[in-house]
PDB file of C-alpha atoms in Angstrom:
ATOM      1  CA  ASP A   1      -3.768   1.668 -20.813  1.00 60.00           C
ATOM      2  CA  ALA A   2      -5.065  -0.101 -17.739  1.00 71.00           C
ATOM      3  CA  ASP A   3      -2.560  -0.793 -14.992  1.00 92.00           C
ATOM      4  CA  VAL A   4      -4.099  -4.166 -14.148  1.00 96.00           C
ATOM      5  CA  THR A   5      -5.578  -6.326 -16.895  1.00 96.00           C
ATOM      6  CA  GLN A   6      -7.437  -9.599 -16.662  1.00 97.00           C
ATOM      7  CA  THR A   7      -8.208 -12.209 -19.285  1.00 96.00           C
ATOM      8  CA  PRO A   8     -10.716 -13.438 -20.127  1.00 96.00           C
ATOM      9  CA  ARG A   9     -13.345 -10.904 -19.110  1.00 95.00           C
ATOM     10  CA  ASN A  10     -16.136 -13.432 -19.338  1.00 96.00           C
ATOM     11  CA  ARG A  11     -16.053 -17.210 -19.357  1.00 96.00           C
ATOM     12  CA  ILE A  12     -18.698 -19.898 -19.369  1.00 97.00           C
ATOM     13  CA  THR A  13     -17.530 -23.426 -18.663  1.00 96.00           C
ATOM     14  CA  LYS A  14     -18.840 -26.799 -17.555  1.00 96.00           C
ATOM     15  CA  THR A  15     -18.454 -28.637 -14.295  1.00 97.00           C
ATOM     16  CA  GLY A  16     -15.181 -30.527 -14.076  1.00 96.00           C
ATOM     17  CA  LYS A  17     -13.278 -28.390 -16.566  1.00 96.00           C
ATOM     18  CA  ARG A  18      -9.933 -26.804 -15.727  1.00 96.00           C
ATOM     19  CA  ILE A  19      -9.946 -23.034 -16.048  1.00 96.00           C
ATOM     20  CA  MET A  20      -7.143 -20.494 -15.892  1.00 97.00           C
ATOM     21  CA  LEU A  21      -7.672 -16.796 -15.283  1.00 98.00           C
ATOM     22  CA  GLU A  22      -4.769 -14.524 -16.060  1.00 97.00           C
ATOM     23  CA  CYS A  23      -3.696 -11.215 -14.606  1.00 98.00           C
ATOM     24  CA  SER A  24      -1.013  -8.781 -15.707  1.00 97.00           C
ATOM     25  CA  GLN A  25       0.087  -5.502 -14.166  1.00 97.00           C
ATOM     26  CA  THR A  26       2.263  -2.622 -15.279  1.00 95.00           C
ATOM     27  CA  LYS A  27       2.548  -0.883 -11.897  1.00 93.00           C
ATOM     28  CA  GLY A  28       5.762  -2.647 -10.948  1.00 94.00           C
ATOM     29  CA  HIS A  29       4.242  -3.888  -7.697  1.00 94.00           C
ATOM     30  CA  ASP A  30       5.562  -6.947  -5.917  1.00 94.00           C
ATOM     31  CA  ARG A  31       2.233  -7.639  -4.188  1.00 93.00           C
ATOM     32  CA  MET A  32      -0.605  -9.256  -6.094  1.00 95.00           C
ATOM     33  CA  TYR A  33      -3.936 -10.753  -5.033  1.00 95.00           C
ATOM     34  CA  TRP A  34      -6.857 -12.800  -6.287  1.00 96.00           C
ATOM     35  CA  TYR A  35     -10.363 -12.186  -4.903  1.00 94.00           C
ATOM     36  CA  ARG A  36     -13.803 -13.536  -5.660  1.00 94.00           C
ATOM     37  CA  GLN A  37     -17.020 -11.632  -5.221  1.00 92.00           C
ATOM     38  CA  ASP A  38     -20.448 -13.189  -5.035  1.00 90.00           C
ATOM     39  CA  PRO A  39     -23.544 -11.091  -5.738  1.00 82.00           C
ATOM     40  CA  GLY A  40     -24.311  -8.707  -2.893  1.00 76.00           C
ATOM     41  CA  LEU A  41     -21.324  -9.839  -0.869  1.00 81.00           C
ATOM     42  CA  GLY A  42     -17.895  -8.483  -0.097  1.00 83.00           C
ATOM     43  CA  LEU A  43     -14.593  -9.484  -1.623  1.00 88.00           C
ATOM     44  CA  GLN A  44     -13.052 -12.698  -0.374  1.00 89.00           C
ATOM     45  CA  LEU A  45      -9.320 -13.307  -0.625  1.00 89.00           C
ATOM     46  CA  ILE A  46      -8.334 -16.490  -2.484  1.00 93.00           C
ATOM     47  CA  TYR A  47      -4.544 -16.211  -2.732  1.00 94.00           C
ATOM     48  CA  TYR A  48      -1.929 -13.504  -2.419  1.00 93.00           C
ATOM     49  CA  SER A  49       1.699 -13.146  -3.385  1.00 94.00           C
ATOM     50  CA  PHE A  50       4.198 -10.664  -1.956  1.00 92.00           C
ATOM     51  CA  ASP A  51       6.870 -11.483  -4.521  1.00 92.00           C
ATOM     52  CA  VAL A  52       7.611 -14.030  -7.225  1.00 93.00           C
ATOM     53  CA  LYS A  53       8.751 -16.671  -4.731  1.00 93.00           C
ATOM     54  CA  ASP A  54       6.057 -15.991  -2.143  1.00 92.00           C
ATOM     55  CA  ILE A  55       2.567 -17.520  -2.446  1.00 94.00           C
ATOM     56  CA  ASN A  56       0.040 -17.556   0.391  1.00 91.00           C
ATOM     57  CA  LYS A  57      -3.451 -18.971   0.827  1.00 91.00           C
ATOM     58  CA  GLY A  58      -6.269 -16.614   1.590  1.00 88.00           C
ATOM     59  CA  GLU A  59      -9.642 -17.231   3.229  1.00 83.00           C
ATOM     60  CA  ILE A  60     -11.102 -19.451   0.509  1.00 91.00           C
ATOM     61  CA  SER A  61      -8.244 -21.192  -1.315  1.00 92.00           C
ATOM     62  CA  ASP A  62      -9.815 -24.672  -1.538  1.00 93.00           C
ATOM     63  CA  GLY A  63     -10.436 -25.631  -5.146  1.00 95.00           C
ATOM     64  CA  TYR A  64      -8.062 -22.989  -6.467  1.00 97.00           C
ATOM     65  CA  SER A  65      -4.350 -22.770  -7.246  1.00 97.00           C
ATOM     66  CA  VAL A  66      -2.124 -19.931  -8.425  1.00 97.00           C
ATOM     67  CA  SER A  67       1.091 -19.362 -10.303  1.00 97.00           C
ATOM     68  CA  ARG A  68       3.294 -16.264 -10.128  1.00 96.00           C
ATOM     69  CA  GLN A  69       5.155 -16.500 -13.411  1.00 92.00           C
ATOM     70  CA  ALA A  70       6.846 -13.108 -13.080  1.00 95.00           C
ATOM     71  CA  GLN A  71       6.495  -9.926 -11.090  1.00 95.00           C
ATOM     72  CA  ALA A  72       3.909  -8.732 -13.577  1.00 96.00           C
ATOM     73  CA  LYS A  73       1.891 -11.935 -13.936  1.00 97.00           C
ATOM     74  CA  PHE A  74      -0.292 -13.845 -11.503  1.00 98.00           C
ATOM     75  CA  SER A  75      -2.610 -16.615 -12.707  1.00 98.00           C
ATOM     76  CA  LEU A  76      -5.514 -18.299 -10.932  1.00 98.00           C
ATOM     77  CA  SER A  77      -6.563 -21.840 -11.809  1.00 97.00           C
ATOM     78  CA  LEU A  78      -9.677 -23.798 -11.011  1.00 96.00           C
ATOM     79  CA  GLU A  79      -8.533 -27.392 -11.273  1.00 92.00           C
ATOM     80  CA  SER A  80     -12.012 -28.879 -11.598  1.00 95.00           C
ATOM     81  CA  ALA A  81     -14.643 -26.181 -11.776  1.00 96.00           C
ATOM     82  CA  ILE A  82     -17.898 -26.569  -9.858  1.00 96.00           C
ATOM     83  CA  PRO A  83     -21.083 -24.465 -10.062  1.00 96.00           C
ATOM     84  CA  ASN A  84     -20.572 -22.729  -6.703  1.00 95.00           C
ATOM     85  CA  GLN A  85     -17.394 -21.203  -8.136  1.00 96.00           C
ATOM     86  CA  THR A  86     -19.590 -19.071 -10.350  1.00 96.00           C
ATOM     87  CA  ALA A  87     -18.596 -15.549  -9.343  1.00 96.00           C
ATOM     88  CA  LEU A  88     -16.806 -12.361 -10.304  1.00 95.00           C
ATOM     89  CA  TYR A  89     -13.050 -12.710  -9.911  1.00 97.00           C
ATOM     90  CA  PHE A  90     -10.751  -9.761  -9.338  1.00 96.00           C
ATOM     91  CA  CYS A  91      -6.998  -9.493  -9.515  1.00 97.00           C
ATOM     92  CA  ALA A  92      -5.292  -6.664  -7.646  1.00 95.00           C
ATOM     93  CA  THR A  93      -1.874  -5.244  -6.924  1.00 95.00           C
ATOM     94  CA  SER A  94      -0.925  -3.039  -4.012  1.00 91.00           C
ATOM     95  CA  ASP A  95       1.480  -0.383  -2.918  1.00 87.00           C
ATOM     96  CA  PRO A  96       3.902  -1.583  -0.260  1.00 83.00           C
ATOM     97  CA  PRO A  97       3.103  -0.924   3.411  1.00 76.00           C
ATOM     98  CA  PRO A  98       2.117   1.287   5.072  1.00 71.00           C
ATOM     99  CA  THR A  99      -0.018   2.604   2.212  1.00 73.00           C
ATOM    100  CA  ASP A 100      -1.331  -0.766   1.011  1.00 77.00           C
ATOM    101  CA  THR A 101      -3.616   0.915  -1.528  1.00 84.00           C
ATOM    102  CA  GLN A 102      -4.893  -1.750  -3.879  1.00 88.00           C
ATOM    103  CA  TYR A 103      -5.472  -1.377  -7.593  1.00 93.00           C
ATOM    104  CA  PHE A 104      -8.015  -3.740  -9.058  1.00 95.00           C
ATOM    105  CA  GLY A 105      -8.419  -5.203 -12.496  1.00 96.00           C
ATOM    106  CA  PRO A 106     -11.728  -5.038 -14.370  1.00 94.00           C
ATOM    107  CA  GLY A 107     -12.792  -8.491 -13.222  1.00 95.00           C
ATOM    108  CA  THR A 108     -13.549 -11.823 -14.858  1.00 96.00           C
ATOM    109  CA  ARG A 109     -17.117 -13.046 -14.775  1.00 95.00           C
ATOM    110  CA  LEU A 110     -17.003 -16.849 -14.541  1.00 97.00           C
ATOM    111  CA  THR A 111     -20.046 -19.063 -14.938  1.00 96.00           C
ATOM    112  CA  VAL A 112     -19.787 -22.782 -14.230  1.00 96.00           C
ATOM    113  CA  LEU A 113     -22.699 -24.791 -15.584  1.00 95.00           C
TER     114      LEU A 113
ATOM    115  CA  LYS B   1     -10.929 -12.078  14.552  1.00 77.00           C
ATOM    116  CA  ASN B   2     -10.549  -8.932  12.465  1.00 79.00           C
ATOM    117  CA  GLN B   3     -13.890  -7.634  11.273  1.00 89.00           C
ATOM    118  CA  VAL B   4     -15.243  -4.665   9.353  1.00 93.00           C
ATOM    119  CA  GLU B   5     -18.940  -3.853   9.516  1.00 95.00           C
ATOM    120  CA  GLN B   6     -20.625  -1.317   7.298  1.00 96.00           C
ATOM    121  CA  SER B   7     -23.989   0.359   7.597  1.00 96.00           C
ATOM    122  CA  PRO B   8     -26.451   0.807   6.161  1.00 96.00           C
ATOM    123  CA  GLN B   9     -26.398  -2.156   3.788  1.00 95.00           C
ATOM    124  CA  SER B  10     -28.169  -0.047   1.180  1.00 96.00           C
ATOM    125  CA  LEU B  11     -29.277   3.530   0.817  1.00 97.00           C
ATOM    126  CA  ILE B  12     -31.422   5.446  -1.647  1.00 98.00           C
ATOM    127  CA  ILE B  13     -31.180   9.232  -1.877  1.00 97.00           C
ATOM    128  CA  LEU B  14     -32.252  11.953  -4.272  1.00 97.00           C
ATOM    129  CA  GLU B  15     -29.756  13.661  -6.526  1.00 97.00           C
ATOM    130  CA  GLY B  16     -28.221  16.692  -4.863  1.00 97.00           C
ATOM    131  CA  LYS B  17     -28.661  15.394  -1.328  1.00 97.00           C
ATOM    132  CA  ASN B  18     -25.871  14.520   1.087  1.00 98.00           C
ATOM    133  CA  CYS B  19     -25.357  11.173   2.752  1.00 98.00           C
ATOM    134  CA  THR B  20     -23.075   9.483   5.255  1.00 98.00           C
ATOM    135  CA  LEU B  21     -21.931   5.866   5.252  1.00 98.00           C
ATOM    136  CA  GLN B  22     -20.575   4.182   8.367  1.00 98.00           C
ATOM    137  CA  CYS B  23     -17.768   1.695   9.001  1.00 98.00           C
ATOM    138  CA  ASN B  24     -16.928   0.044  12.323  1.00 97.00           C
ATOM    139  CA  TYR B  25     -13.891  -2.185  12.648  1.00 95.00           C
ATOM    140  CA  THR B  26     -12.132  -4.430  15.110  1.00 93.00           C
ATOM    141  CA  VAL B  27      -8.885  -4.807  13.154  1.00 85.00           C
ATOM    142  CA  SER B  28      -5.845  -4.616  15.395  1.00 82.00           C
ATOM    143  CA  PRO B  29      -3.155  -3.387  15.424  1.00 84.00           C
ATOM    144  CA  PHE B  30      -4.461  -0.736  13.081  1.00 86.00           C
ATOM    145  CA  SER B  31      -2.434   0.414  10.097  1.00 84.00           C
ATOM    146  CA  ASN B  32      -4.763   2.235   7.742  1.00 87.00           C
ATOM    147  CA  LEU B  33      -8.350   2.491   6.572  1.00 91.00           C
ATOM    148  CA  ARG B  34      -9.382   2.926   2.969  1.00 92.00           C
ATOM    149  CA  TRP B  35     -12.648   3.638   1.244  1.00 95.00           C
ATOM    150  CA  TYR B  36     -13.270   2.257  -2.229  1.00 95.00           C
ATOM    151  CA  LYS B  37     -15.990   2.902  -4.765  1.00 96.00           C
ATOM    152  CA  GLN B  38     -17.135  -0.063  -6.853  1.00 94.00           C
ATOM    153  CA  ASP B  39     -19.369   0.444  -9.851  1.00 93.00           C
ATOM    154  CA  THR B  40     -21.518  -2.533 -10.761  1.00 88.00           C
ATOM    155  CA  GLY B  41     -19.475  -5.249 -12.460  1.00 84.00           C
ATOM    156  CA  ARG B  42     -16.200  -3.342 -12.180  1.00 88.00           C
ATOM    157  CA  GLY B  43     -13.211  -3.404  -9.872  1.00 91.00           C
ATOM    158  CA  PRO B  44     -13.093  -1.186  -6.771  1.00 93.00           C
ATOM    159  CA  VAL B  45     -11.331   2.156  -7.071  1.00 93.00           C
ATOM    160  CA  SER B  46      -9.620   3.837  -4.133  1.00 91.00           C
ATOM    161  CA  LEU B  47     -11.240   7.036  -2.820  1.00 94.00           C
ATOM    162  CA  THR B  48      -9.335   7.829   0.378  1.00 92.00           C
ATOM    163  CA  ILE B  49      -6.764   6.347   2.702  1.00 90.00           C
ATOM    164  CA  MET B  50      -6.198   7.332   6.331  1.00 90.00           C
ATOM    165  CA  THR B  51      -3.550   6.290   8.795  1.00 87.00           C
ATOM    166  CA  PHE B  52      -3.789   6.356  12.578  1.00 83.00           C
ATOM    167  CA  SER B  53      -2.800  10.010  12.862  1.00 86.00           C
ATOM    168  CA  GLU B  54      -5.300  11.290  10.319  1.00 89.00           C
ATOM    169  CA  ASN B  55      -8.904  11.984  11.245  1.00 91.00           C
ATOM    170  CA  THR B  56     -10.194  13.382   7.976  1.00 95.00           C
ATOM    171  CA  LYS B  57      -9.384  13.098   4.300  1.00 94.00           C
ATOM    172  CA  SER B  58     -11.180  14.588   1.320  1.00 94.00           C
ATOM    173  CA  ASN B  59     -11.347  13.640  -2.327  1.00 93.00           C
ATOM    174  CA  GLY B  60     -13.605  16.060  -4.160  1.00 95.00           C
ATOM    175  CA  ARG B  61     -17.148  15.584  -2.873  1.00 97.00           C
ATOM    176  CA  TYR B  62     -16.072  12.625  -0.748  1.00 97.00           C
ATOM    177  CA  THR B  63     -14.883  13.209   2.819  1.00 97.00           C
ATOM    178  CA  ALA B  64     -13.798  10.383   5.072  1.00 97.00           C
ATOM    179  CA  THR B  65     -13.384  10.664   8.825  1.00 97.00           C
ATOM    180  CA  LEU B  66     -11.635   8.346  11.221  1.00 96.00           C
ATOM    181  CA  ASP B  67     -11.946   7.979  14.985  1.00 94.00           C
ATOM    182  CA  ALA B  68      -9.234   5.512  15.939  1.00 90.00           C
ATOM    183  CA  ASP B  69     -10.326   5.522  19.568  1.00 91.00           C
ATOM    184  CA  THR B  70     -13.834   4.270  18.838  1.00 94.00           C
ATOM    185  CA  LYS B  71     -12.688   2.382  15.720  1.00 94.00           C
ATOM    186  CA  GLN B  72     -15.218   4.085  13.516  1.00 96.00           C
ATOM    187  CA  SER B  73     -15.033   5.743  10.131  1.00 97.00           C
ATOM    188  CA  SER B  74     -17.555   7.522   7.991  1.00 98.00           C
ATOM    189  CA  LEU B  75     -17.710   8.517   4.336  1.00 98.00           C
ATOM    190  CA  HIS B  76     -19.686  11.666   3.634  1.00 98.00           C
ATOM    191  CA  ILE B  77     -20.851  12.379   0.103  1.00 98.00           C
ATOM    192  CA  THR B  78     -21.841  15.946  -0.638  1.00 97.00           C
ATOM    193  CA  ALA B  79     -24.253  17.079  -3.334  1.00 97.00           C
ATOM    194  CA  SER B  80     -24.753  13.586  -4.685  1.00 97.00           C
ATOM    195  CA  GLN B  81     -24.795  12.868  -8.408  1.00 97.00           C
ATOM    196  CA  LEU B  82     -26.299  10.023 -10.364  1.00 97.00           C
ATOM    197  CA  SER B  83     -22.778   8.745 -11.011  1.00 96.00           C
ATOM    198  CA  ASP B  84     -22.307   8.252  -7.272  1.00 97.00           C
ATOM    199  CA  SER B  85     -24.589   5.211  -7.518  1.00 97.00           C
ATOM    200  CA  ALA B  86     -22.231   2.380  -6.576  1.00 96.00           C
ATOM    201  CA  SER B  87     -21.104   0.149  -3.753  1.00 96.00           C
ATOM    202  CA  TYR B  88     -18.789   1.788  -1.203  1.00 97.00           C
ATOM    203  CA  ILE B  89     -16.387  -0.532   0.532  1.00 96.00           C
ATOM    204  CA  CYS B  90     -14.463   0.085   3.750  1.00 95.00           C
ATOM    205  CA  VAL B  91     -11.140  -1.766   3.999  1.00 92.00           C
ATOM    206  CA  VAL B  92      -8.886  -1.902   7.055  1.00 90.00           C
ATOM    207  CA  SER B  93      -5.298  -3.121   7.226  1.00 85.00           C
ATOM    208  CA  ALA B  94      -3.384  -4.295  10.264  1.00 81.00           C
ATOM    209  CA  THR B  95       0.287  -3.784  11.048  1.00 74.00           C
ATOM    210  CA  ASN B  96       0.992  -7.388  11.936  1.00 63.00           C
ATOM    211  CA  GLY B  97       3.229  -8.022   8.971  1.00 52.00           C
ATOM    212  CA  ALA B  98       0.758 -10.133   7.000  1.00 54.00           C
ATOM    213  CA  GLY B  99      -0.284  -7.205   4.874  1.00 55.00           C
ATOM    214  CA  LYS B 100      -3.745  -8.617   4.375  1.00 70.00           C
ATOM    215  CA  SER B 101      -6.720  -6.336   4.396  1.00 81.00           C
ATOM    216  CA  THR B 102     -10.142  -6.921   5.897  1.00 87.00           C
ATOM    217  CA  PHE B 103     -12.993  -5.895   3.627  1.00 89.00           C
ATOM    218  CA  GLY B 104     -16.445  -4.781   4.655  1.00 92.00           C
ATOM    219  CA  ASP B 105     -19.435  -6.047   2.683  1.00 91.00           C
ATOM    220  CA  GLY B 106     -20.076  -2.569   1.338  1.00 94.00           C
ATOM    221  CA  THR B 107     -22.968  -0.116   1.266  1.00 96.00           C
ATOM    222  CA  THR B 108     -24.940   0.058  -1.954  1.00 96.00           C
ATOM    223  CA  LEU B 109     -25.871   3.646  -2.726  1.00 97.00           C
ATOM    224  CA  THR B 110     -28.522   4.503  -5.272  1.00 97.00           C
ATOM    225  CA  VAL B 111     -28.930   8.122  -6.304  1.00 98.00           C
ATOM    226  CA  LYS B 112     -32.246   8.879  -7.984  1.00 97.00           C
ATOM    227  CA  PRO B 113     -33.100  11.909 -10.111  1.00 96.00           C
TER     228      PRO B 113
END
């Protein structure tokens, strides 16, 4: 079974709709992350969480919010989706420092029409 | 500002040939450097991780080198296979307590028969 799972894997929605992407992990890691990836570009950090009570904004947090429901669960919400949020979204967990190796989920492909 | 630059942006080689991908970074203070392989539409998978004291690390046909003085790393792929076709991402972490990583935009490698 995959260590990091994401649901849904694909989603098509309309402008203005609220969308939630969910992430679960079985690695027992405290650290979790949400990234977006646009075609041909690198990963951009949206939000990260170092434990259940710790939530931090990343480079591109505007238009997004997150919820860390438990150590194993980290959800990303788009409050009012817009077309330029069409992208591939990845959830990840990481080993603690100094290793910091990240383990990524399979991704959610989101299309906002 | 922490930055990671990768070159070339894309590369096409014939099956069986070797290739080398480059990564230059300005992340400071340096903690570790990781190379990931990302197949199209999937999450990145860790290949190697190197700390300041390590200057080479191998994982099968993949060999990463690190020169912490010049802040350069390379990923050498030996005897390429069609399955090596992917994006290769260089990621550098700093030791400033934030635990965030800086991602390069990746090099897209295409291996042709």
